[in-house]
PDB file of C-alpha atoms in Angstrom:
ATOM      1  CA  MET A  45     219.047-126.604 401.556  1.00  0.00           C
ATOM      2  CA  LYS A  46     218.720-126.320 397.838  1.00  0.00           C
ATOM      3  CA  GLN A  47     215.688-128.546 397.865  1.00  0.00           C
ATOM      4  CA  PHE A  48     214.052-126.398 400.609  1.00  0.00           C
ATOM      5  CA  TRP A  49     214.752-123.213 398.659  1.00  0.00           C
ATOM      6  CA  ALA A  50     213.423-124.613 395.479  1.00  0.00           C
ATOM      7  CA  LYS A  51     210.302-125.839 397.181  1.00  0.00           C
ATOM      8  CA  HIS A  52     209.528-122.682 399.214  1.00  0.00           C
ATOM      9  CA  LYS A  53     211.137-120.042 396.981  1.00  0.00           C
ATOM     10  CA  ILE A  54     207.873-118.365 396.051  1.00  0.00           C
ATOM     11  CA  LYS A  55     206.561-118.144 399.606  1.00  0.00           C
ATOM     12  CA  LEU A  56     209.839-116.762 400.895  1.00  0.00           C
ATOM     13  CA  LEU A  57     210.029-114.139 398.192  1.00  0.00           C
ATOM     14  CA  ALA A  58     206.424-113.049 398.934  1.00  0.00           C
ATOM     15  CA  GLY A  59     207.203-112.699 402.643  1.00  0.00           C
ATOM     16  CA  ILE A  60     210.332-110.677 401.941  1.00  0.00           C
ATOM     17  CA  ALA A  61     208.365-108.378 399.664  1.00  0.00           C
ATOM     18  CA  ILE A  62     205.710-107.758 402.338  1.00  0.00           C
ATOM     19  CA  LEU A  63     208.344-106.945 404.950  1.00  0.00           C
ATOM     20  CA  ALA A  64     209.999-104.547 402.578  1.00  0.00           C
ATOM     21  CA  VAL A  65     206.750-102.721 401.969  1.00  0.00           C
ATOM     22  CA  LEU A  66     206.008-102.414 405.716  1.00  0.00           C
ATOM     23  CA  ALA A  67     209.497-101.158 406.429  1.00  0.00           C
ATOM     24  CA  ALA A  68     209.272 -98.562 403.753  1.00  0.00           C
ATOM     25  CA  ALA A  69     205.898 -97.391 405.069  1.00  0.00           C
ATOM     26  CA  PHE A  70     207.177 -97.117 408.593  1.00  0.00           C
ATOM     27  CA  TYR A  71     210.211 -95.247 407.450  1.00  0.00           C
ATOM     28  CA  LEU A  72     208.344 -92.808 405.324  1.00  0.00           C
ATOM     29  CA  GLY A  73     205.611 -92.206 407.912  1.00  0.00           C
ATOM     30  CA  GLY A  74     208.068 -91.536 410.796  1.00  0.00           C
ATOM     31  CA  SER A  75     207.744 -92.283 414.462  1.00  0.00           C
ATOM     32  CA  ASP A  76     206.855 -88.740 415.574  1.00  0.00           C
ATOM     33  CA  PRO A  77     203.230 -88.554 416.851  1.00  0.00           C
ATOM     34  CA  ASP A  78     202.837 -85.113 415.294  1.00  0.00           C
ATOM     35  CA  ALA A  79     203.399 -86.651 411.991  1.00  0.00           C
ATOM     36  CA  LYS A  80     200.291 -88.827 412.464  1.00  0.00           C
ATOM     37  CA  GLY A  81     197.965 -85.809 412.975  1.00  0.00           C
ATOM     38  CA  TRP A  82     197.925 -85.874 416.823  1.00  0.00           C
ATOM     39  CA  SER A  83     198.719 -82.849 419.048  1.00  0.00           C
ATOM     40  CA  VAL A  84     201.021 -83.751 421.938  1.00  0.00           C
ATOM     41  CA  SER A  85     201.771 -81.324 424.815  1.00  0.00           C
ATOM     42  CA  LYS A  86     204.301 -81.993 427.508  1.00  0.00           C
ATOM     43  CA  THR A  87     203.569 -80.979 431.117  1.00  0.00           C
ATOM     44  CA  GLY A  88     205.385 -81.283 434.338  1.00  0.00           C
ATOM     45  CA  GLY A  89     208.791 -80.216 435.598  1.00  0.00           C
ATOM     46  CA  SER A  90     212.186 -81.400 434.705  1.00  0.00           C
ATOM     47  CA  ASP A  91     212.086 -83.715 437.610  1.00  0.00           C
ATOM     48  CA  SER A  92     208.766 -85.348 436.882  1.00  0.00           C
ATOM     49  CA  PRO A  93     208.529 -87.924 434.258  1.00  0.00           C
ATOM     50  CA  ALA A  94     207.279 -86.711 430.950  1.00  0.00           C
ATOM     51  CA  VAL A  95     203.606 -87.250 430.453  1.00  0.00           C
ATOM     52  CA  GLN A  96     202.261 -87.049 427.029  1.00  0.00           C
ATOM     53  CA  GLU A  97     198.692 -85.689 426.561  1.00  0.00           C
ATOM     54  CA  ILE A  98     196.852 -86.584 423.469  1.00  0.00           C
ATOM     55  CA  VAL A  99     194.312 -83.954 422.362  1.00  0.00           C
ATOM     56  CA  ILE A 100     191.850 -84.869 419.676  1.00  0.00           C
ATOM     57  CA  ASP A 101     190.612 -81.910 417.722  1.00  0.00           C
ATOM     58  CA  LYS A 102     186.782 -81.526 417.776  1.00  0.00           C
ATOM     59  CA  PRO A 103     185.047 -81.403 414.457  1.00  0.00           C
ATOM     60  CA  VAL A 104     184.320 -77.936 413.301  1.00  0.00           C
ATOM     61  CA  ALA A 105     180.611 -77.102 412.770  1.00  0.00           C
ATOM     62  CA  PRO A 106     179.849 -76.497 409.119  1.00  0.00           C
ATOM     63  CA  ASP A 107     179.041 -73.051 407.881  1.00  0.00           C
ATOM     64  CA  ILE A 108     175.246 -72.698 407.609  1.00  0.00           C
ATOM     65  CA  SER A 109     175.579 -70.035 404.999  1.00  0.00           C
ATOM     66  CA  VAL A 110     177.271 -72.530 402.766  1.00  0.00           C
ATOM     67  CA  LEU A 111     174.271 -74.892 403.058  1.00  0.00           C
ATOM     68  CA  GLN A 112     171.752 -72.211 402.084  1.00  0.00           C
ATOM     69  CA  PRO A 113     170.414 -72.619 398.543  1.00  0.00           C
ATOM     70  CA  VAL A 114     172.062 -70.526 395.983  1.00  0.00           C
ATOM     71  CA  GLN A 115     169.684 -67.975 394.560  1.00  0.00           C
ATOM     72  CA  GLN A 116     169.619 -68.190 390.810  1.00  0.00           C
ATOM     73  CA  LYS A 117     169.885 -64.956 389.073  1.00  0.00           C
ATOM     74  CA  GLU A 118     167.016 -64.063 386.824  1.00  0.00           C
ATOM     75  CA  ASP A 119     167.651 -64.420 383.161  1.00  0.00           C
ATOM     76  CA  PRO A 120     166.039 -61.464 381.372  1.00  0.00           C
ATOM     77  CA  SER A 121     165.865 -63.533 378.163  1.00  0.00           C
ATOM     78  CA  GLN A 122     163.467 -66.057 379.743  1.00  0.00           C
ATOM     79  CA  PRO A 123     159.892 -64.993 380.581  1.00  0.00           C
ATOM     80  CA  ALA A 124     159.011 -64.890 384.229  1.00  0.00           C
ATOM     81  CA  LEU A 125     156.501 -67.476 385.432  1.00  0.00           C
ATOM     82  CA  PRO A 126     153.136 -66.004 386.467  1.00  0.00           C
ATOM     83  CA  LEU A 127     152.420 -65.915 390.153  1.00  0.00           C
ATOM     84  CA  PRO A 128     149.324 -67.775 391.397  1.00  0.00           C
ATOM     85  CA  GLU A 129     146.275 -65.589 391.429  1.00  0.00           C
ATOM     86  CA  THR A 130     144.516 -64.808 394.632  1.00  0.00           C
ATOM     87  CA  ILE A 131     141.377 -66.920 395.052  1.00  0.00           C
ATOM     88  CA  THR A 132     138.329 -64.732 395.113  1.00  0.00           C
ATOM     89  CA  GLU A 133     134.699 -65.576 395.748  1.00  0.00           C
ATOM     90  CA  PRO A 134     132.594 -66.191 392.603  1.00  0.00           C
ATOM     91  CA  THR A 135     130.342 -63.406 391.473  1.00  0.00           C
ATOM     92  CA  VAL A 136     126.639 -64.262 391.561  1.00  0.00           C
ATOM     93  CA  ILE A 137     124.725 -63.014 388.510  1.00  0.00           C
ATOM     94  CA  GLU A 138     120.968 -62.712 388.951  1.00  0.00           C
ATOM     95  CA  LEU A 139     118.934 -63.721 385.886  1.00  0.00           C
ATOM     96  CA  PRO A 140     115.541 -62.255 385.005  1.00  0.00           C
ATOM     97  CA  PRO A 141     112.482 -64.394 385.927  1.00  0.00           C
ATOM     98  CA  SER A 142     111.881 -65.408 382.283  1.00  0.00           C
ATOM     99  CA  ALA A 143     115.454 -66.697 381.920  1.00  0.00           C
ATOM    100  CA  GLN A 144     115.211 -68.583 385.252  1.00  0.00           C
ATOM    101  CA  GLU A 145     112.048 -70.355 384.091  1.00  0.00           C
ATOM    102  CA  GLN A 146     113.715 -71.418 380.840  1.00  0.00           C
ATOM    103  CA  THR A 147     116.786 -72.625 382.760  1.00  0.00           C
ATOM    104  CA  THR A 148     114.765 -74.698 385.249  1.00  0.00           C
ATOM    105  CA  SER A 149     112.274 -76.067 382.711  1.00  0.00           C
ATOM    106  CA  LYS A 150     114.827 -77.375 380.198  1.00  0.00           C
ATOM    107  CA  PRO A 151     116.425 -80.623 381.401  1.00  0.00           C
ATOM    108  CA  SER A 152     120.154 -81.056 381.077  1.00  0.00           C
ATOM    109  CA  ALA A 153     121.802 -83.549 378.777  1.00  0.00           C
ATOM    110  CA  SER A 154     122.980 -85.631 381.758  1.00  0.00           C
ATOM    111  CA  GLU A 155     119.413 -85.930 383.015  1.00  0.00           C
ATOM    112  CA  ASP A 156     118.313 -87.158 379.583  1.00  0.00           C
ATOM    113  CA  VAL A 157     121.032 -89.796 379.561  1.00  0.00           C
ATOM    114  CA  GLN A 158     120.279 -90.955 383.127  1.00  0.00           C
ATOM    115  CA  GLN A 159     116.590 -91.519 382.517  1.00  0.00           C
ATOM    116  CA  THR A 160     115.361 -94.872 383.691  1.00  0.00           C
ATOM    117  CA  PRO A 161     113.315 -97.093 381.331  1.00  0.00           C
ATOM    118  CA  SER A 162     110.120 -96.158 383.199  1.00  0.00           C
ATOM    119  CA  GLU A 163     110.767 -92.411 382.524  1.00  0.00           C
ATOM    120  CA  GLN A 164     111.290 -92.878 378.787  1.00  0.00           C
ATOM    121  CA  PRO A 165     108.485 -92.063 376.333  1.00  0.00           C
ATOM    122  CA  GLU A 166     105.957 -94.776 375.756  1.00  0.00           C
ATOM    123  CA  ALA A 167     106.867 -94.967 372.079  1.00  0.00           C
ATOM    124  CA  LEU A 168     110.392 -96.205 373.052  1.00  0.00           C
ATOM    125  CA  GLN A 169     109.253 -98.746 375.601  1.00  0.00           C
ATOM    126  CA  PRO A 170     108.718-102.239 374.251  1.00  0.00           C
ATOM    127  CA  GLU A 171     105.331-103.697 374.881  1.00  0.00           C
ATOM    128  CA  LEU A 172     105.367-106.826 376.958  1.00  0.00           C
ATOM    129  CA  PRO A 173     103.059-109.634 375.830  1.00  0.00           C
ATOM    130  CA  THR A 174     100.056-110.177 378.015  1.00  0.00           C
ATOM    131  CA  PRO A 175     100.030-113.632 379.617  1.00  0.00           C
ATOM    132  CA  ALA A 176      97.442-115.970 378.167  1.00  0.00           C
ATOM    133  CA  SER A 177      95.802-116.364 381.568  1.00  0.00           C
ATOM    134  CA  GLU A 178      95.306-112.590 381.890  1.00  0.00           C
ATOM    135  CA  THR A 179      94.000-111.966 378.363  1.00  0.00           C
ATOM    136  CA  PRO A 180      90.582-110.300 378.734  1.00  0.00           C
ATOM    137  CA  ASP A 181      87.645-111.978 377.080  1.00  0.00           C
ATOM    138  CA  VAL A 182      86.298-109.207 374.858  1.00  0.00           C
ATOM    139  CA  SER A 183      83.207-111.130 373.863  1.00  0.00           C
ATOM    140  CA  ALA A 184      82.293-111.774 377.513  1.00  0.00           C
ATOM    141  CA  GLU A 185      82.758-108.086 378.402  1.00  0.00           C
ATOM    142  CA  GLN A 186      80.590-106.966 375.519  1.00  0.00           C
ATOM    143  CA  THR A 187      77.914-109.446 376.525  1.00  0.00           C
ATOM    144  CA  GLN A 188      77.913-108.172 380.092  1.00  0.00           C
ATOM    145  CA  SER A 189      78.122-104.468 379.265  1.00  0.00           C
ATOM    146  CA  GLU A 190      75.834-104.420 376.220  1.00  0.00           C
ATOM    147  CA  PRO A 191      72.691-106.574 376.409  1.00  0.00           C
ATOM    148  CA  MET A 192      71.577-108.373 373.274  1.00  0.00           C
ATOM    149  CA  GLN A 193      69.204-106.215 371.256  1.00  0.00           C
ATOM    150  CA  ALA A 194      65.844-107.767 370.368  1.00  0.00           C
ATOM    151  CA  PRO A 195      65.079-108.206 366.653  1.00  0.00           C
ATOM    152  CA  THR A 196      62.865-105.576 365.066  1.00  0.00           C
ATOM    153  CA  CYS A 197      60.492-105.286 362.124  1.00  0.00           C
ATOM    154  CA  THR A 198      58.489-102.513 360.472  1.00  0.00           C
ATOM    155  CA  ILE A 199      54.723-102.700 360.143  1.00  0.00           C
ATOM    156  CA  SER A 200      52.216-100.386 358.360  1.00  0.00           C
ATOM    157  CA  ILE A 201      48.467-100.485 357.447  1.00  0.00           C
ATOM    158  CA  ARG A 202      46.827 -98.549 354.605  1.00  0.00           C
ATOM    159  CA  CYS A 203      43.690 -98.571 352.426  1.00  0.00           C
ATOM    160  CA  THR A 204      44.665 -96.051 349.756  1.00  0.00           C
ATOM    161  CA  THR A 205      43.115 -98.070 346.921  1.00  0.00           C
ATOM    162  CA  ILE A 206      39.626 -97.668 348.381  1.00  0.00           C
ATOM    163  CA  LEU A 207      39.816 -93.920 347.815  1.00  0.00           C
ATOM    164  CA  GLU A 208      39.363 -94.574 344.082  1.00  0.00           C
ATOM    165  CA  HIS A 209      36.249 -96.666 344.731  1.00  0.00           C
ATOM    166  CA  MET A 210      34.383 -94.530 347.225  1.00  0.00           C
ATOM    167  CA  ASP A 211      31.197 -94.842 345.195  1.00  0.00           C
ATOM    168  CA  GLU A 212      31.252 -98.600 345.836  1.00  0.00           C
ATOM    169  CA  VAL A 213      31.778 -98.306 349.591  1.00  0.00           C
ATOM    170  CA  ASN A 214      28.841 -98.852 351.917  1.00  0.00           C
ATOM    171  CA  GLU A 215      27.234 -95.682 353.262  1.00  0.00           C
ATOM    172  CA  GLY A 216      28.124 -96.398 356.903  1.00  0.00           C
ATOM    173  CA  THR A 217      31.762 -97.171 356.071  1.00  0.00           C
ATOM    174  CA  ARG A 218      32.681 -93.988 354.187  1.00  0.00           C
ATOM    175  CA  GLU A 219      32.861 -91.964 357.413  1.00  0.00           C
ATOM    176  CA  ILE A 220      35.614 -94.193 359.010  1.00  0.00           C
ATOM    177  CA  ILE A 221      37.984 -94.224 356.036  1.00  0.00           C
ATOM    178  CA  PRO A 222      40.994 -91.901 356.661  1.00  0.00           C
ATOM    179  CA  ALA A 223      41.325 -89.010 354.250  1.00  0.00           C
ATOM    180  CA  ASP A 224      44.817 -90.099 353.140  1.00  0.00           C
ATOM    181  CA  GLY A 225      44.045 -93.834 353.388  1.00  0.00           C
ATOM    182  CA  TRP A 226      46.633 -94.564 356.192  1.00  0.00           C
ATOM    183  CA  ILE A 227      45.395 -96.403 359.296  1.00  0.00           C
ATOM    184  CA  LEU A 228      48.923 -96.962 360.711  1.00  0.00           C
ATOM    185  CA  TYR A 229      51.989 -95.259 359.379  1.00  0.00           C
ATOM    186  CA  PRO A 230      55.196 -97.382 359.237  1.00  0.00           C
ATOM    187  CA  VAL A 231      56.419 -98.078 362.753  1.00  0.00           C
ATOM    188  CA  GLU A 232      59.320-100.196 364.038  1.00  0.00           C
ATOM    189  CA  VAL A 233      58.455-102.754 366.694  1.00  0.00           C
ATOM    190  CA  THR A 234      60.413-105.472 368.500  1.00  0.00           C
ATOM    191  CA  PHE A 235      59.582-109.132 368.710  1.00  0.00           C
ATOM    192  CA  THR A 236      61.002-112.313 370.158  1.00  0.00           C
ATOM    193  CA  GLU A 237      62.376-115.174 368.160  1.00  0.00           C
ATOM    194  CA  GLY A 238      59.662-117.587 367.068  1.00  0.00           C
ATOM    195  CA  GLU A 239      56.828-115.053 366.980  1.00  0.00           C
ATOM    196  CA  SER A 240      54.562-114.988 363.936  1.00  0.00           C
ATOM    197  CA  LEU A 241      53.385-112.055 361.897  1.00  0.00           C
ATOM    198  CA  PHE A 242      49.925-112.383 363.461  1.00  0.00           C
ATOM    199  CA  ASP A 243      51.396-112.137 366.997  1.00  0.00           C
ATOM    200  CA  VAL A 244      53.121-108.873 366.160  1.00  0.00           C
ATOM    201  CA  LEU A 245      50.030-107.444 364.411  1.00  0.00           C
ATOM    202  CA  GLN A 246      47.767-108.237 367.330  1.00  0.00           C
ATOM    203  CA  ARG A 247      50.157-106.775 369.943  1.00  0.00           C
ATOM    204  CA  THR A 248      50.916-103.616 367.916  1.00  0.00           C
ATOM    205  CA  LEU A 249      47.244-102.726 367.304  1.00  0.00           C
ATOM    206  CA  GLN A 250      46.278-103.502 370.868  1.00  0.00           C
ATOM    207  CA  GLU A 251      48.988-101.130 372.209  1.00  0.00           C
ATOM    208  CA  ARG A 252      47.684 -98.356 369.935  1.00  0.00           C
ATOM    209  CA  MET A 253      44.031 -99.177 370.550  1.00  0.00           C
ATOM    210  CA  ILE A 254      43.268 -99.824 366.860  1.00  0.00           C
ATOM    211  CA  HIS A 255      40.391-102.138 366.024  1.00  0.00           C
ATOM    212  CA  LEU A 256      41.237-105.687 364.880  1.00  0.00           C
ATOM    213  CA  GLU A 257      38.903-108.576 364.171  1.00  0.00           C
ATOM    214  CA  PHE A 258      39.992-112.060 363.074  1.00  0.00           C
ATOM    215  CA  SER A 259      38.917-115.683 363.009  1.00  0.00           C
ATOM    216  CA  PHE A 260      40.625-119.083 363.075  1.00  0.00           C
ATOM    217  CA  THR A 261      40.170-121.786 360.488  1.00  0.00           C
ATOM    218  CA  PRO A 262      38.984-125.005 362.125  1.00  0.00           C
ATOM    219  CA  GLY A 263      41.453-127.877 361.946  1.00  0.00           C
ATOM    220  CA  THR A 264      44.464-125.783 360.931  1.00  0.00           C
ATOM    221  CA  GLY A 265      44.203-122.988 363.485  1.00  0.00           C
ATOM    222  CA  ALA A 266      45.214-120.427 360.859  1.00  0.00           C
ATOM    223  CA  ALA A 267      44.168-116.877 361.667  1.00  0.00           C
ATOM    224  CA  TYR A 268      42.149-114.954 359.107  1.00  0.00           C
ATOM    225  CA  ILE A 269      41.953-111.126 359.297  1.00  0.00           C
ATOM    226  CA  GLU A 270      38.378-109.959 358.771  1.00  0.00           C
ATOM    227  CA  GLY A 271      38.590-106.273 359.658  1.00  0.00           C
ATOM    228  CA  ILE A 272      41.122-103.580 360.685  1.00  0.00           C
ATOM    229  CA  GLY A 273      40.161-100.126 361.836  1.00  0.00           C
ATOM    230  CA  ASN A 274      36.453-101.064 361.410  1.00  0.00           C
ATOM    231  CA  LEU A 275      37.051-101.628 357.681  1.00  0.00           C
ATOM    232  CA  TYR A 276      35.957-105.179 356.810  1.00  0.00           C
ATOM    233  CA  GLU A 277      36.120-107.449 353.826  1.00  0.00           C
ATOM    234  CA  PHE A 278      33.382-106.946 351.210  1.00  0.00           C
ATOM    235  CA  ASP A 279      32.902-103.287 352.345  1.00  0.00           C
ATOM    236  CA  CYS A 280      33.970-102.256 348.812  1.00  0.00           C
ATOM    237  CA  GLY A 281      32.492-105.116 346.770  1.00  0.00           C
ATOM    238  CA  SER A 282      32.682-108.868 346.682  1.00  0.00           C
ATOM    239  CA  LEU A 283      36.398-108.879 345.697  1.00  0.00           C
ATOM    240  CA  SER A 284      37.554-106.605 348.552  1.00  0.00           C
ATOM    241  CA  GLY A 285      39.443-107.583 351.680  1.00  0.00           C
ATOM    242  CA  TRP A 286      42.841-107.448 353.539  1.00  0.00           C
ATOM    243  CA  LEU A 287      46.167-108.806 352.242  1.00  0.00           C
ATOM    244  CA  TYR A 288      49.694-108.641 353.701  1.00  0.00           C
ATOM    245  CA  CYS A 289      53.135-108.673 352.070  1.00  0.00           C
ATOM    246  CA  VAL A 290      56.622-109.025 353.562  1.00  0.00           C
ATOM    247  CA  ASN A 291      59.502-107.205 351.896  1.00  0.00           C
ATOM    248  CA  GLY A 292      57.343-106.800 348.756  1.00  0.00           C
ATOM    249  CA  TRP A 293      56.341-110.482 348.593  1.00  0.00           C
ATOM    250  CA  PHE A 294      52.737-111.760 349.081  1.00  0.00           C
ATOM    251  CA  PRO A 295      52.787-115.207 350.749  1.00  0.00           C
ATOM    252  CA  ASN A 296      50.038-117.646 349.793  1.00  0.00           C
ATOM    253  CA  TYR A 297      49.316-118.681 353.407  1.00  0.00           C
ATOM    254  CA  GLY A 298      47.883-117.071 356.512  1.00  0.00           C
ATOM    255  CA  CYS A 299      49.720-114.529 358.679  1.00  0.00           C
ATOM    256  CA  SER A 300      49.792-116.854 361.707  1.00  0.00           C
ATOM    257  CA  SER A 301      52.012-119.271 359.753  1.00  0.00           C
ATOM    258  CA  TYR A 302      54.648-116.717 358.822  1.00  0.00           C
ATOM    259  CA  LEU A 303      57.585-116.545 361.327  1.00  0.00           C
ATOM    260  CA  LEU A 304      59.292-113.153 361.398  1.00  0.00           C
ATOM    261  CA  SER A 305      62.986-112.413 360.821  1.00  0.00           C
ATOM    262  CA  ASP A 306      64.962-109.423 361.999  1.00  0.00           C
ATOM    263  CA  GLY A 307      64.474-106.457 359.669  1.00  0.00           C
ATOM    264  CA  ASP A 308      61.286-107.641 357.956  1.00  0.00           C
ATOM    265  CA  ARG A 309      59.081-104.945 356.409  1.00  0.00           C
ATOM    266  CA  ILE A 310      55.370-105.836 356.821  1.00  0.00           C
ATOM    267  CA  GLU A 311      52.646-104.037 354.842  1.00  0.00           C
ATOM    268  CA  TRP A 312      48.893-104.595 355.282  1.00  0.00           C
ATOM    269  CA  GLN A 313      46.861-103.334 352.281  1.00  0.00           C
ATOM    270  CA  TYR A 314      43.143-103.275 351.480  1.00  0.00           C
ATOM    271  CA  THR A 315      42.336-104.579 347.996  1.00  0.00           C
ATOM    272  CA  CYS A 316      39.179-103.914 345.969  1.00  0.00           C
ATOM    273  CA  ASP A 317      40.034-106.373 343.145  1.00  0.00           C
ATOM    274  CA  LEU A 318      41.230-109.607 344.751  1.00  0.00           C
ATOM    275  CA  GLY A 319      44.795-108.259 345.075  1.00  0.00           C
ATOM    276  CA  TYR A 320      45.371-107.210 341.507  1.00  0.00           C
ATOM    277  CA  ASP A 321      45.184-103.509 342.386  1.00  0.00           C
ATOM    278  CA  VAL A 322      47.960-103.833 345.054  1.00  0.00           C
ATOM    279  CA  GLY A 323      50.315-106.256 343.297  1.00  0.00           C
ATOM    280  CA  GLY A 324      49.149-109.545 344.782  1.00  0.00           C
ATOM    281  CA  GLY A 325      46.592-110.715 342.272  1.00  0.00           C
ATOM    282  CA  GLY A 326      45.109-114.193 342.818  1.00  0.00           C
ATOM    283  CA  VAL A 327      46.781-114.738 346.229  1.00  0.00           C
ATOM    284  CA  SER A 328      44.610-116.371 348.856  1.00  0.00           C
ATOM    285  CA  GLN A 329      45.519-115.664 352.465  1.00  0.00           C
TER     286      GLN A 329
END
């Protein structure tokens, strides 16, 4: 017995404690149903067995007024919040025509920012390089649009020196000499490459119907000018005749051997002193 008590002493004491607590609760709570919050009514006569009726009280509906929000009293020390204003339609203001034109003509800042690269000024747009295959040939265009101009030269014919030797001129020749000594005033004519001075002289006088007489030297084929405008060599003495100069220079060969260059200035002059009176003394042409 002692061994059993020593072994199960704790369990037994715990059980006794639980029973004591239950007994105390039962005793304090009582066995009367009314004490447990139930309403019991007895019906029936003295002869009928007692029947107990258990009535469970229905829950009472809460007071709605209690649930309503409590209105807070206004504190005069705090400013009252402004009430929302009534939305009204915007007032349309009509501008004068001049102001409307200025408003419509001036772009807004957003439009300036939203401009595409194609709408920007040309000064801000970078220039794209032209592909090599599409580069226009300027020289070819100029050749097609502007034809090559033919070379030109200036030619003139005068016998001004003979005016100082009129007493030596033959009687029949005096009447054909111009009063100022000019048979052909300076004129610009065109020629083709490879033409000689003689070719240009012959064509120019023929177009203007001016007399020209010449001869060719046998063997060389060089042309020799004998007379222009019916004024011949030896008409003013044995040292008279026709000489030519180009750009102020008197060549020592015939005019048919001189090939022209663009811009040459040709002068035919009549000499009465073997060229010394015109600046080409001693030259044989």
